[in-house]
Structures are given as C-alpha cells and as structure tokens.
Short mmCIF file of C-alpha atoms in Angstrom, two decimals:
data_model
loop_
_atom_site.label_atom_id
_atom_site.label_comp_id
_atom_site.label_asym_id
_atom_site.label_seq_id
_atom_site.Cartn_x
_atom_site.Cartn_y
_atom_site.Cartn_z
CA MET Q 1479 19.55 -16.01 -9.80
CA GLY Q 1480 17.90 -17.43 -6.70
CA ARG Q 1481 14.97 -19.99 -6.36
CA LEU Q 1482 12.62 -17.12 -5.91
CA PHE Q 1483 13.34 -15.57 -9.38
CA TRP Q 1484 13.12 -19.11 -10.98
CA LYS Q 1485 9.72 -19.41 -9.52
CA PHE Q 1486 8.58 -16.43 -10.61
CA PHE Q 1487 10.07 -16.70 -14.29
CA VAL Q 1488 8.58 -20.41 -14.70
CA ALA Q 1489 4.98 -19.49 -13.62
CA ILE Q 1490 5.05 -16.32 -15.67
CA LEU Q 1491 6.27 -18.17 -18.50
CA LEU Q 1492 3.95 -20.91 -18.58
CA ALA Q 1493 1.07 -18.66 -18.06
CA GLN Q 1494 2.25 -16.52 -21.12
CA VAL Q 1495 3.13 -19.92 -23.27
CA ALA Q 1496 -0.39 -21.23 -22.44
CA ALA Q 1497 -2.03 -18.32 -23.36
CA THR Q 1498 -0.19 -18.07 -26.75
CA GLY Q 1499 -0.76 -21.52 -27.37
CA GLY Q 1500 -4.51 -21.15 -26.66
CA VAL Q 1501 -4.89 -18.21 -29.06
CA GLY Q 1502 -2.99 -20.11 -31.56
CA ALA Q 1503 -5.21 -23.12 -31.22
CA PHE Q 1504 -8.30 -21.44 -31.20
CA PHE Q 1505 -7.76 -19.87 -34.65
CA TRP Q 1506 -6.22 -23.22 -35.92
CA LEU Q 1507 -9.32 -25.07 -35.08
CA ARG Q 1508 -11.50 -22.25 -36.51
CA SER Q 1509 -9.57 -22.69 -39.62
CA GLN Q 1510 -10.30 -26.37 -39.72
CA ALA Q 1511 -13.92 -26.15 -39.02
CA VAL Q 1512 -14.42 -23.67 -41.94
CA GLU Q 1513 -12.62 -26.10 -44.12
CA ARG Q 1514 -14.64 -28.94 -43.21
CA SER Q 1515 -17.61 -26.97 -43.93
CA HIS Q 1516 -16.39 -25.85 -47.38
CA ALA Q 1517 -15.50 -29.54 -48.22
CA ALA Q 1518 -19.23 -30.62 -47.36
CA SER Q 1519 -20.66 -27.56 -49.31
CA THR Q 1520 -22.94 -28.16 -52.44
CA VAL Q 1521 -24.32 -26.17 -55.08
CA ASP Q 1522 -27.34 -23.81 -53.55
CA THR Q 1523 -30.37 -24.52 -55.91
CA GLY Q 1524 -32.76 -22.37 -53.93
CA MET Q 1525 -34.40 -18.96 -54.54
CA ARG Q 1526 -31.55 -17.12 -52.65
CA ALA Q 1527 -29.00 -18.36 -55.10
CA SER Q 1528 -31.11 -17.37 -58.27
CA ALA Q 1529 -31.28 -14.00 -56.87
CA THR Q 1530 -27.67 -13.86 -56.06
CA LEU Q 1531 -26.75 -14.74 -59.73
CA ASP Q 1532 -29.45 -12.36 -61.22
CA ALA Q 1533 -27.29 -9.44 -59.18
CA ALA Q 1534 -24.17 -10.68 -60.29
CA ALA Q 1535 -25.11 -10.90 -63.97
CA VAL Q 1536 -26.16 -7.26 -63.36
CA ALA Q 1537 -22.88 -6.41 -61.86
CA PHE Q 1538 -21.05 -8.11 -64.74
CA LYS Q 1539 -22.98 -6.70 -67.54
CA TYR Q 1540 -22.13 -2.86 -66.24
CA GLY Q 1541 -18.71 -3.23 -64.74
CA ASP Q 1542 -17.37 -6.37 -66.89
CA ILE Q 1543 -14.92 -8.62 -64.40
CA ALA Q 1544 -13.93 -5.59 -62.53
CA GLY Q 1545 -17.79 -5.06 -61.57
CA LEU Q 1546 -18.22 -8.77 -60.79
CA ARG Q 1547 -15.12 -9.10 -58.59
CA GLU Q 1548 -16.59 -5.83 -56.32
CA PHE Q 1549 -19.90 -7.78 -56.38
CA LEU Q 1550 -18.08 -10.80 -54.56
CA GLN Q 1551 -16.60 -8.75 -52.14
CA THR Q 1552 -20.10 -7.60 -50.71
CA GLY Q 1553 -22.17 -9.86 -48.25
CA MET Q 1554 -24.38 -10.90 -50.52
CA GLY Q 1555 -21.64 -12.25 -53.02
CA ALA Q 1556 -19.67 -14.00 -50.33
CA ASN Q 1557 -20.68 -17.60 -51.45
CA LEU Q 1558 -20.69 -17.07 -55.05
CA TYR Q 1559 -18.25 -18.86 -57.30
CA VAL Q 1560 -16.96 -17.94 -60.44
CA LEU Q 1561 -14.64 -20.17 -62.42
CA ASP Q 1562 -12.95 -19.82 -65.83
CA GLY Q 1563 -12.91 -22.25 -68.45
CA ALA Q 1564 -9.65 -23.88 -66.70
CA GLY Q 1565 -11.34 -24.40 -63.31
CA THR Q 1566 -9.71 -21.37 -61.63
CA GLU Q 1567 -11.90 -19.22 -59.29
CA LEU Q 1568 -12.02 -15.52 -59.97
CA ARG Q 1569 -10.83 -14.82 -56.33
CA GLY Q 1570 -8.23 -17.70 -56.37
CA ARG Q 1571 -10.06 -19.82 -53.74
CA PRO Q 1572 -9.74 -23.57 -54.12
CA VAL Q 1573 -12.91 -25.63 -55.41
CA ALA Q 1574 -13.54 -29.16 -54.92
CA ALA Q 1575 -13.38 -31.39 -57.87
CA ALA Q 1576 -16.73 -32.81 -56.73
CA LEU Q 1577 -18.44 -29.33 -56.36
CA ARG Q 1578 -16.99 -28.38 -60.26
CA GLY Q 1579 -18.74 -31.66 -61.47
CA GLN Q 1580 -21.92 -31.04 -59.58
CA ALA Q 1581 -22.06 -27.61 -61.13
CA GLN Q 1582 -21.43 -28.72 -64.67
CA ARG Q 1583 -24.29 -31.33 -64.42
CA LEU Q 1584 -26.72 -28.83 -63.06
CA LEU Q 1585 -25.64 -26.48 -65.99
CA GLY Q 1586 -26.97 -29.09 -68.52
CA THR Q 1587 -30.29 -29.42 -67.03
CA ALA Q 1588 -33.13 -26.94 -67.48
CA GLU Q 1589 -33.53 -26.56 -63.75
CA GLY Q 1590 -30.11 -25.98 -62.95
CA HIS Q 1591 -29.82 -23.29 -65.51
CA ALA Q 1592 -31.35 -20.90 -62.96
CA VAL Q 1593 -28.40 -21.60 -59.89
CA VAL Q 1594 -25.60 -21.98 -62.52
CA ARG Q 1595 -24.89 -19.33 -65.17
CA ASN Q 1596 -22.26 -18.91 -67.65
CA PHE Q 1597 -21.18 -15.25 -68.01
CA SER Q 1598 -19.31 -13.87 -71.14
CA ASN Q 1599 -18.85 -10.59 -72.89
CA GLU Q 1600 -21.86 -9.79 -75.28
CA ASN Q 1601 -19.58 -10.33 -78.43
CA GLY Q 1602 -18.94 -13.89 -77.53
CA ARG Q 1603 -15.30 -13.65 -78.30
CA GLY Q 1604 -14.37 -12.78 -73.98
CA ALA Q 1605 -13.65 -15.75 -71.63
CA VAL Q 1606 -16.62 -17.61 -70.59
CA TRP Q 1607 -17.26 -17.74 -66.58
CA THR Q 1608 -19.29 -20.06 -65.04
CA ALA Q 1609 -20.99 -18.94 -61.66
CA PHE Q 1610 -22.73 -20.42 -58.89
CA VAL Q 1611 -23.65 -20.09 -55.42
CA ILE Q 1612 -22.65 -22.77 -52.65
CA HIS Q 1613 -24.40 -23.29 -49.07
CA GLY Q 1614 -22.80 -25.11 -45.94
CA VAL Q 1615 -20.48 -22.03 -45.74
CA GLY Q 1616 -22.34 -19.23 -43.84
CA HIS Q 1617 -25.75 -21.21 -44.08
CA GLY Q 1618 -25.45 -23.35 -41.24
CA GLY Q 1619 -23.01 -25.40 -38.86
CA PHE Q 1620 -19.72 -23.50 -38.38
CA GLY Q 1621 -20.48 -20.96 -41.24
CA ASP Q 1622 -23.10 -18.97 -39.00
CA ALA Q 1623 -20.86 -18.94 -35.95
CA ALA Q 1624 -18.09 -17.90 -37.92
CA ARG Q 1625 -20.16 -15.10 -39.58
CA ALA Q 1626 -20.56 -13.83 -35.75
CA PHE Q 1627 -16.97 -13.10 -35.28
CA PRO Q 1628 -15.96 -9.78 -36.15
CA ALA Q 1629 -13.32 -9.24 -38.73
CA ALA Q 1630 -9.71 -9.60 -37.30
CA PRO Q 1631 -6.15 -8.67 -38.59
CA PRO Q 1632 -3.70 -11.60 -39.50
CA LEU Q 1633 -2.44 -13.06 -36.30
CA PHE Q 1634 1.62 -12.34 -35.97
CA GLY Q 1635 1.70 -12.27 -39.92
CA GLY Q 1636 -0.38 -15.26 -40.48
CA PRO Q 1637 -2.83 -15.30 -43.48
CA PRO Q 1638 -5.00 -12.38 -44.33
CA ALA Q 1639 -7.94 -14.75 -45.08
CA LEU Q 1640 -8.25 -14.90 -41.20
CA ALA Q 1641 -10.23 -11.15 -41.77
CA ARG Q 1642 -12.91 -13.01 -43.40
CA PRO Q 1643 -13.99 -16.15 -41.79
CA THR Q 1644 -16.92 -17.03 -43.78
CA GLU Q 1645 -14.78 -17.90 -47.00
CA PRO Q 1646 -13.96 -21.03 -47.61
CA GLY Q 1647 -10.60 -22.13 -47.64
CA ALA Q 1648 -9.84 -18.52 -45.78
CA MET Q 1649 -7.13 -20.40 -43.66
CA ARG Q 1650 -5.28 -22.07 -46.53
CA GLY Q 1651 -2.42 -20.75 -47.98
CA ASP Q 1652 -2.10 -23.17 -50.73
CA ALA Q 1653 -4.15 -26.16 -52.26
CA HIS Q 1654 -2.00 -28.69 -50.14
CA GLY Q 1655 -3.36 -27.91 -46.66
CA PRO Q 1656 -4.13 -25.39 -44.04
CA ARG Q 1657 -1.20 -22.78 -43.15
CA ILE Q 1658 -0.84 -22.72 -39.20
CA PRO Q 1659 0.84 -19.34 -38.02
CA TYR Q 1660 3.86 -21.17 -36.65
CA ILE Q 1661 5.92 -18.12 -36.85
CA GLY Q 1662 3.25 -15.89 -34.86
CA ILE Q 1663 3.57 -18.80 -32.41
CA VAL Q 1664 7.21 -18.54 -32.21
CA ILE Q 1665 7.33 -14.88 -31.77
CA GLY Q 1666 4.34 -15.08 -28.98
CA ILE Q 1667 6.52 -17.50 -27.24
CA LEU Q 1668 9.70 -15.59 -27.47
CA ALA Q 1669 7.79 -12.46 -26.25
CA SER Q 1670 6.50 -14.39 -23.21
CA PHE Q 1671 10.31 -15.41 -22.24
CA VAL Q 1672 11.59 -12.13 -22.20
CA VAL Q 1673 8.53 -10.91 -20.37
CA ALA Q 1674 8.58 -13.68 -17.82
CA ALA Q 1675 12.31 -12.73 -17.10
CA VAL Q 1676 11.95 -9.20 -16.74
CA LEU Q 1677 8.99 -9.55 -14.49
CA ALA Q 1678 10.68 -12.11 -12.33
CA LEU Q 1679 13.81 -10.02 -12.31
CA TYR Q 1680 11.43 -6.85 -11.01
CA ILE Q 1681 9.72 -8.88 -8.59
CA SER Q 1682 12.55 -10.84 -7.07
CA ARG Q 1683 15.16 -8.24 -6.69
CA PRO Q 1684 13.81 -6.06 -4.10
CA ILE Q 1685 13.03 -9.28 -2.20
CA ARG Q 1686 16.50 -10.58 -2.39
CA ALA Q 1687 17.63 -7.07 -1.12
CA LEU Q 1688 15.25 -7.34 1.80
CA ARG Q 1689 16.37 -10.79 2.40
CA SER Q 1690 19.90 -9.42 2.94
CA ALA Q 1691 18.65 -6.52 5.14
CA PHE Q 1692 16.70 -8.83 7.23
CA ALA Q 1693 19.69 -11.09 7.73
CA ALA Q 1694 21.98 -8.04 8.55
CA ALA Q 1695 19.39 -6.68 11.01
CA ALA Q 1696 19.18 -10.16 12.58
CA SER Q 1697 23.02 -9.94 13.25
CA GLY Q 1698 22.58 -6.53 14.74
CA ASP Q 1699 23.11 -4.18 11.98
CA LEU Q 1700 20.25 -1.80 11.86
CA ALA Q 1701 21.99 0.61 9.38
CA PRO Q 1702 19.75 2.21 6.65
CA ARG Q 1703 20.03 0.25 3.34
CA PHE Q 1704 17.63 1.96 1.03
CA ALA Q 1705 18.39 5.78 1.73
CA ASP Q 1706 18.03 6.41 -2.12
CA GLY Q 1707 14.31 4.85 -2.18
CA LYS Q 1708 11.49 7.66 -1.87
CA PRO Q 1709 8.26 6.56 -0.49
CA GLY Q 1710 5.42 7.35 -2.25
CA LYS Q 1711 7.51 7.64 -5.78
CA GLY Q 1712 6.89 3.78 -6.80
CA ASP Q 1713 5.00 0.89 -6.26
CA GLU Q 1714 4.48 -1.41 -3.54
CA LEU Q 1715 7.70 -3.34 -4.12
CA ILE Q 1716 9.80 -0.14 -4.46
CA GLU Q 1717 8.39 1.03 -1.17
CA LEU Q 1718 9.31 -1.89 0.94
CA GLY Q 1719 12.99 -0.62 1.19
CA PRO Q 1720 12.19 2.98 2.82
CA GLU Q 1721 9.94 1.29 4.95
CA PHE Q 1722 12.38 -1.30 6.42
CA ASP Q 1723 14.82 1.64 6.83
CA ARG Q 1724 11.86 3.25 8.91
CA MET Q 1725 11.16 0.27 10.74
CA SER Q 1726 14.79 -0.38 11.43
CA GLY Q 1727 15.54 3.32 12.47
CA LYS Q 1728 12.77 2.89 15.01
CA LEU Q 1729 14.53 -0.64 16.55
CA ARG Q 1730 17.78 1.06 16.65
CA ALA Q 1731 16.22 4.15 18.44
CA LEU Q 1732 14.44 1.96 20.92
CA MET Q 1733 17.47 -0.28 21.56
CA ASP Q 1734 19.51 2.85 22.01
CA ASN Q 1735 16.81 4.06 24.71
CA GLN Q 1736 16.69 0.77 26.65
CA GLN Q 1737 20.62 0.58 26.88
CA ARG Q 1738 20.83 4.16 27.81
CA LEU Q 1739 17.92 3.63 30.42
CA LEU Q 1740 19.83 0.43 31.56
CA HIS Q 1741 22.78 2.64 32.19
CA ASP Q 1742 20.83 5.33 33.88
CA VAL Q 1743 19.10 2.96 36.27
CA SER Q 1744 21.96 1.31 37.37
CA HIS Q 1745 23.98 4.76 38.12
CA GLU Q 1746 20.52 5.73 40.06
CA LEU Q 1747 20.22 2.20 41.85
CA ARG Q 1748 24.11 2.46 42.99
CA SER Q 1749 23.62 5.39 45.40
CA PRO Q 1750 20.77 4.14 47.60
CA LEU Q 1751 22.23 0.85 47.42
CA ALA Q 1752 25.22 2.09 48.94
CA ARG Q 1753 23.64 3.78 51.50
CA LEU Q 1754 21.65 1.03 52.49
CA HIS Q 1755 25.06 -1.07 52.97
CA ALA Q 1756 26.40 1.63 54.80
CA ALA Q 1757 23.46 1.69 57.19
CA ILE Q 1758 23.22 -1.85 57.54
CA GLY Q 1759 27.07 -1.88 58.37
CA LEU Q 1760 26.75 1.00 60.85
CA ALA Q 1761 24.11 -1.02 62.44
CA HIS Q 1762 26.03 -3.93 63.03
CA GLN Q 1763 29.01 -1.65 64.23
CA ASN Q 1764 27.16 0.18 66.62
CA PRO Q 1765 23.74 -0.99 67.87
CA ASP Q 1766 23.32 2.01 69.69
CA LYS Q 1767 22.22 3.74 66.55
CA LEU Q 1768 20.17 0.94 65.25
CA ARG Q 1769 17.15 3.19 65.22
CA SER Q 1770 19.09 5.79 63.19
CA SER Q 1771 20.10 3.21 60.58
CA LEU Q 1772 16.57 1.68 60.46
CA GLU Q 1773 15.27 4.83 59.35
CA ARG Q 1774 18.13 5.69 56.89
CA ILE Q 1775 17.25 2.05 55.38
CA GLU Q 1776 13.39 2.81 55.32
CA ARG Q 1777 14.16 6.40 53.49
CA GLU Q 1778 16.26 4.39 50.92
CA SER Q 1779 13.81 1.52 50.56
CA MET Q 1780 11.07 4.48 49.93
CA ARG Q 1781 13.32 6.06 47.43
CA MET Q 1782 13.84 2.91 45.54
CA ASP Q 1783 10.26 1.87 45.54
CA LYS Q 1784 9.55 5.27 43.89
CA LEU Q 1785 12.27 4.75 41.19
CA VAL Q 1786 10.97 1.55 40.14
CA GLY Q 1787 7.40 2.68 40.25
CA GLU Q 1788 8.29 5.63 37.96
CA LEU Q 1789 10.39 3.14 35.61
CA LEU Q 1790 7.39 0.81 35.19
CA THR Q 1791 5.24 3.66 34.24
CA LEU Q 1792 7.71 5.33 32.12
CA SER Q 1793 8.04 1.92 30.41
CA ARG Q 1794 4.14 1.30 29.74
CA LEU Q 1795 3.96 4.67 28.27
CA ASP Q 1796 6.94 3.90 25.86
CA THR Q 1797 5.27 0.50 24.94
CA ALA Q 1798 1.71 1.61 25.09
CA ILE Q 1799 0.84 -1.41 27.32
CA ASN Q 1800 -1.94 -1.80 29.87
CA LEU Q 1801 -2.89 1.95 29.19
CA PRO Q 1802 -6.24 2.70 30.83
CA PRO Q 1803 -9.48 3.17 28.66
CA LEU Q 1804 -10.03 6.92 27.24
CA GLU Q 1805 -12.94 9.00 28.48
CA ASP Q 1806 -13.85 12.88 28.27
CA VAL Q 1807 -11.94 14.70 31.10
CA ALA Q 1808 -13.20 18.19 32.05
CA ILE Q 1809 -9.88 19.90 32.20
CA GLY Q 1810 -10.74 22.68 34.27
CA GLU Q 1811 -11.93 20.50 37.31
CA LEU Q 1812 -8.89 18.31 37.12
CA LEU Q 1813 -6.42 21.22 37.17
CA HIS Q 1814 -8.68 22.74 39.99
CA GLN Q 1815 -8.10 19.67 42.01
CA ILE Q 1816 -4.33 19.46 41.34
CA ALA Q 1817 -3.74 23.29 42.00
CA THR Q 1818 -5.26 22.49 45.76
CA ASP Q 1819 -3.40 19.66 46.38
CA ALA Q 1820 -0.06 21.24 44.97
CA ASP Q 1821 -1.06 24.42 47.08
CA PHE Q 1822 -1.08 22.54 50.29
CA GLU Q 1823 2.21 20.74 49.61
CA ALA Q 1824 3.76 23.94 48.68
CA GLU Q 1825 2.92 25.43 52.10
CA LEU Q 1826 5.52 23.17 53.43
CA CYS Q 1827 8.34 25.11 51.12
CA GLY Q 1828 6.86 28.28 51.76
CA CYS Q 1829 5.59 28.66 48.34
CA ARG Q 1830 1.86 29.11 46.64
CA VAL Q 1831 0.26 27.47 43.82
CA GLN Q 1832 -2.44 29.72 42.03
CA LEU Q 1833 -4.87 28.66 39.26
CA LEU Q 1834 -5.72 31.47 36.43
CA GLY Q 1835 -7.64 31.56 33.60
CA HIS Q 1836 -10.66 29.63 32.20
CA THR Q 1837 -11.44 26.80 34.29
CA ASP Q 1838 -15.09 26.12 33.77
CA SER Q 1839 -15.92 22.56 33.99
CA ASP Q 1840 -19.05 22.68 32.32
CA ASP Q 1841 -17.65 24.13 29.10
CA ALA Q 1842 -17.60 21.84 26.19
CA SER Q 1843 -14.53 23.57 24.85
CA MET Q 1844 -12.74 22.40 27.96
CA GLN Q 1845 -13.21 18.70 27.60
CA VAL Q 1846 -10.21 16.56 26.58
CA ARG Q 1847 -10.26 12.91 25.37
CA GLY Q 1848 -7.93 10.98 27.65
CA ALA Q 1849 -7.23 8.95 30.59
CA PRO Q 1850 -7.83 11.11 33.84
CA GLU Q 1851 -5.07 9.03 35.99
CA LEU Q 1852 -2.53 9.57 33.30
CA LEU Q 1853 -3.58 13.38 32.75
CA TRP Q 1854 -3.27 13.75 36.35
CA ARG Q 1855 0.04 12.27 36.93
CA GLY Q 1856 1.73 14.02 33.98
CA ILE Q 1857 0.24 17.53 34.89
CA GLU Q 1858 0.80 17.23 38.74
CA ASN Q 1859 4.93 16.14 37.94
CA ILE Q 1860 5.13 19.45 36.15
CA VAL Q 1861 3.63 21.36 38.98
CA ARG Q 1862 5.78 19.34 41.31
CA ASN Q 1863 8.75 20.19 39.56
CA ALA Q 1864 7.96 23.95 39.33
CA ILE Q 1865 7.61 24.14 43.24
CA LYS Q 1866 10.74 22.05 43.75
CA TYR Q 1867 12.65 24.67 42.14
CA SER Q 1868 10.72 27.81 43.33
CA PRO Q 1869 12.14 29.90 46.12
CA PRO Q 1870 10.57 30.60 49.17
CA GLY Q 1871 7.65 32.98 48.77
CA ALA Q 1872 7.30 32.45 45.34
CA VAL Q 1873 3.94 31.72 43.44
CA VAL Q 1874 3.80 29.00 40.70
CA GLU Q 1875 0.99 29.72 38.37
CA ILE Q 1876 -1.15 27.31 36.62
CA ALA Q 1877 -2.57 29.22 33.67
CA VAL Q 1878 -5.40 28.16 31.32
CA GLN Q 1879 -6.38 29.07 27.94
CA ALA Q 1880 -9.66 27.87 26.14
CA PRO Q 1881 -9.78 27.90 22.44
CA ALA Q 1882 -11.50 30.56 20.62
CA ALA Q 1883 -15.18 30.26 19.64
CA THR Q 1884 -13.80 30.92 16.01
CA THR Q 1885 -11.48 28.09 15.90
CA PRO Q 1886 -12.26 25.48 13.64
CA THR Q 1887 -13.20 22.11 15.46
CA ALA Q 1888 -10.53 20.18 14.02
CA ALA Q 1889 -7.70 22.56 15.45
CA ARG Q 1890 -9.16 23.17 19.00
CA ARG Q 1891 -6.65 22.95 21.63
CA VAL Q 1892 -6.43 23.82 25.21
CA LEU Q 1893 -3.23 25.59 26.38
CA ILE Q 1894 -1.91 25.10 30.03
CA ASP Q 1895 1.38 27.21 31.13
CA VAL Q 1896 2.99 26.35 34.50
CA ARG Q 1897 5.20 28.91 35.50
CA ASP Q 1898 7.69 29.17 38.26
CA ARG Q 1899 10.38 32.01 39.28
CA GLY Q 1900 13.07 29.23 40.05
CA PRO Q 1901 16.75 29.51 38.73
CA GLY Q 1902 15.74 28.46 34.87
CA VAL Q 1903 17.57 25.97 32.69
CA PRO Q 1904 20.26 26.90 30.44
CA GLU Q 1905 19.29 27.27 26.89
CA ALA Q 1906 21.28 24.43 25.61
CA HIS Q 1907 19.36 22.05 28.16
CA LEU Q 1908 15.90 23.13 27.18
CA SER Q 1909 15.24 20.34 24.64
CA SER Q 1910 16.80 17.83 27.06
CA ILE Q 1911 14.74 18.21 30.12
CA PHE Q 1912 12.13 15.82 29.10
CA GLN Q 1913 14.62 13.08 28.63
CA ALA Q 1914 14.67 10.26 31.51
CA PHE Q 1915 17.39 10.87 34.29
CA PHE Q 1916 17.95 14.34 32.87
CA ARG Q 1917 19.06 17.00 35.63
CA SER Q 1918 20.41 20.24 34.30
CA ASP Q 1919 22.85 20.93 37.59
CA PRO Q 1920 21.57 18.93 40.45
CA SER Q 1921 25.25 19.56 42.43
CA ALA Q 1922 24.17 23.27 42.01
CA ASN Q 1923 20.59 23.20 42.59
CA ASN Q 1924 21.04 20.68 45.53
CA ILE Q 1925 17.54 19.16 44.33
CA ASP Q 1926 16.46 15.44 44.98
CA GLY Q 1927 15.16 13.51 42.18
CA HIS Q 1928 15.64 10.95 39.87
CA GLY Q 1929 15.04 12.97 36.56
CA LEU Q 1930 11.82 10.97 35.44
CA GLY Q 1931 9.16 13.43 36.21
CA LEU Q 1932 9.16 15.51 33.17
CA ALA Q 1933 9.65 12.51 31.16
CA ILE Q 1934 6.95 10.81 32.44
CA ALA Q 1935 4.81 13.92 31.97
CA GLN Q 1936 6.07 14.17 28.25
CA ARG Q 1937 5.19 10.80 27.31
CA VAL Q 1938 1.81 11.48 28.68
CA ILE Q 1939 0.91 14.51 26.92
CA ALA Q 1940 2.01 12.81 23.91
CA ALA Q 1941 0.08 9.61 24.33
CA HIS Q 1942 -3.21 12.06 24.34
CA GLY Q 1943 -2.02 13.89 21.12
CA GLY Q 1944 -0.73 16.69 22.85
CA THR Q 1945 2.69 18.75 23.03
CA LEU Q 1946 5.05 19.96 25.51
CA ALA Q 1947 7.64 22.59 25.42
CA ALA Q 1948 9.60 24.45 27.93
CA ARG Q 1949 11.07 28.14 27.54
CA ASN Q 1950 12.75 30.37 30.05
CA ARG Q 1951 10.83 33.48 31.35
CA ILE Q 1952 11.94 37.08 31.52
CA GLY Q 1953 12.95 37.83 34.85
CA GLY Q 1954 13.81 34.20 35.73
CA GLY Q 1955 12.28 31.13 36.03
CA LEU Q 1956 10.59 28.57 33.69
CA CYS Q 1957 7.42 28.05 31.89
CA VAL Q 1958 6.41 24.77 30.82
CA SER Q 1959 3.60 24.88 28.17
CA ILE Q 1960 1.07 21.56 27.82
CA MET Q 1961 -1.12 21.90 24.82
CA LEU Q 1962 -3.97 19.16 24.41
CA PRO Q 1963 -6.58 18.55 21.82
CA CYS Q 1964 -10.23 19.19 22.69
CA SER Q 1965 -12.55 16.03 22.47
CA SER Q 1966 -14.28 17.50 19.82
CA ALA Q 1967 -10.92 17.61 17.70
CA THR Q 1968 -10.23 13.98 18.16
CA ARG Q 1969 -13.47 12.31 16.91
#
C-alpha cells in the first residue's frame, strides 16, 4: 500500500473513531447526570405526590401487584417507588439508604402519611408495600432535559434502561456503578477500521493506476490502459480511466499527425529547394542565363512562401489559436463574390463558374455564424480545386440550397454543392482527399499543388460546426458537399 492509501485510511479511521467515541461519551455522561440527579433526590411531599399515590392505590386495589406494576409503567408513575419489607423496589431500581430512611420517618408522622403509604391486601395476610414519590429526577435539573430526549434503543447491546432516561439508575447494570457500553464502543471501532480500510482502498486504487498510466505516458507509451471501463457507468473515480484513455488517444493522434506532417513538409520542400539549388548553380556556370535562373528562383520562392502560408493556416485551424471573432455572415453574398472572382480566374483555363440556387443575401435562413475570411478561404479552395481539374469548356457549378421553412430551428442547415466535370477520384480515395498533402494521382493528372487546399477547407468547415463530403458524379466529375448550420441553429 502506498502513502496515499495510509493517508486516506488514517483520516477516515480517525473520523469514525471520533464519531463512535463521541456517541459513547454522550450516553455515558447522560447516565452519570441521571444518577447524580437520582442520588440528590428526596421524597416529594407536594400535592402532586399525594395525587400519584391516590392513583396508585386505585390501581393496587383493582389490579393488585400486577396493576401496580402497570401503573408504574405510565408517565404518572415514573417517579413512584414501591418497596417491600426487605427494601427491594418493585421494579428492581436501586434506592439509596438515605431515601429509604426519609420515607420511613415521614411514614411515622401525620403529615407524611399523605405522601408515604403502605399498600397491602385487604385481608392483611399479604406483603406490605411502602410507596412514595421522589422529586429530583424529572422535576428539574437533568431530569427535565432527559425527558426531552425520545426513547432510544440500546446502543450496541448496552443496557435497555437507555430507552427510559427519566428513570433513576437507568444506566446501572447492578448496584456497583454505571455500566458503560464497552462492547458497543469496541464493535464501533472495529467497524470503523474495516470501513476506513475499504474506503481508502477504493479511493487510492484508481489513483495509483492513473499514476502508473501517467508515468507510462511520460515515457511515450500512450496505449489505452482502461479499455474495460465504461464512462457513465460508475462514479467519478471509475470514469477517470476511460477519460485518460480518451485524452491519451487524442494525444497519440496529434503526435501521429505532427510526425506525418513533418514528413510530408520535408518531402514537399525538397523539390523546390532542389530546383533553387539547380537554378543558382546554373546562374554561376552560365551567366548568360542569369535572367531565366532568377525567374526560376523567384517562382520557387513564391511556391515555398505559399506552402509555408498554407501550413501556418492549417496549424492554426488544428490548434484553434488566434482564430478571428465570429459574426453573422450572409452566405449568399459570400458565394456570389467567390463565384465572380473564380469565374474571372477560370477564363484563363477556358472554364466557367456558375452560381445556382437560392442566393438572397437578405434571407435570414441564409445567415451563417462564422469568420468571413476563413469561410471565404475554405469555400474558395474547393472552387479553385474544381477549376484546376476541369477540362477546357467545362462549367463549375456552385449550387446553394436553403433550409425548408418547415425545418426546426435547431436543425437548419445551408447546403452548398461544388460540382465539376474533371476526372473524379477513385472510390477508395474519396475519404482521403481532405487529408494534408494527399493527391490522388499527381503524375497522371499533371496538376501542380501541395494537397493542402481541401485539408484547409475541411478544417474551416469543421471549425464552423459543418461537414464536408465528396462523391463522384454520374457522367464524370466530382461533387463536394458543404453543410453549414444557420445562425439561428447555433444560438
């Protein structure tokens, strides 16, 4: 067991022992107060005592000793004591010698006869019982406070008299003094020991497991360790394991992506760097071709600058760092501007770009919550990619579909399809074209690029809560579908 277990164990055990000791001390002090009150009590000589004896006499007359016993069980007879000739109390309660002597003295006086009486059978041949009422217990001091406590069962096998705190000597097991519930306290301490051990083990075990998992993660091992755990099926401690696995899985995926990105970047930079070196070497060897070499160097530098810019954009989207603030964007107006710029660029390739569908910029259902510059760049990358792969004379279509008026507010989406008539993508590669540096068949298509445009677009759309998917068109070409939530659905 580690130090954490013992810390939990000792803390819980001390709390349990303190609680058990406190309960035991409370009942012991309570019994002591009752006994002290009883020791200081005297025979009651008031009207209340006389009335109690009258009622007891009636109970004795009609019920004999059994009736008198029942009367002593009532609230009125709680402080009534009945002694036989040997001085034994009818209910077995101890009576101090001074109290018995006082009762005998009062019995011999005319004044005391009303508060100390002898009960016997009518024929006079039965035992004589001396009855009197005491005050001190239940008539002030601790007695009134004790009467306020409800009757309680015996504590861990303690004396049954605890159920009647108003009875003098209730905590006495015999005539030698109070009986403290030692057995109950010992059992309570043992139970506290067991409970503390179980709780400490239960709390410390998952924490120790997490400690070993963190140590393994620090050494580079991010393999799942709590695969058997089911989130939501246990308490917070049990759910720590699956949450750690989820965190380590994301870290593992992030590290894999970084390694793959580093490899791809190194590969992409190697070609322009090689051409730069070749152009520089050619300029040194043949000064007559210095102008063409400088033009080559300029092109490769611009190519590398564009690559670095795209990588920075991709990195910011992956880490959500320094993203611009969001605002309501009229998606129809945004698409109109993108289509106009793209159509001007497509004319150089002999293509056209056409905007179709609902593009009313004043329509509230066409409002998207997002960053205009990022949305522009993400959608423009998709449109430019379609232009790049379209043959001369083809038309790239940007089709917009607004949500139906009957669609619930929380489910409203704007659908944008970018369709071309290019060579399409093999079905096996459709799910991979949005990965960074992925190009389906660059040698066959002879298309210049780094494979980052669609990757950036996918992250832009995902950052705005949308989805991006691609499918091949019947008759040739590719259709990239963009689905973005409306502003009303994101609030």
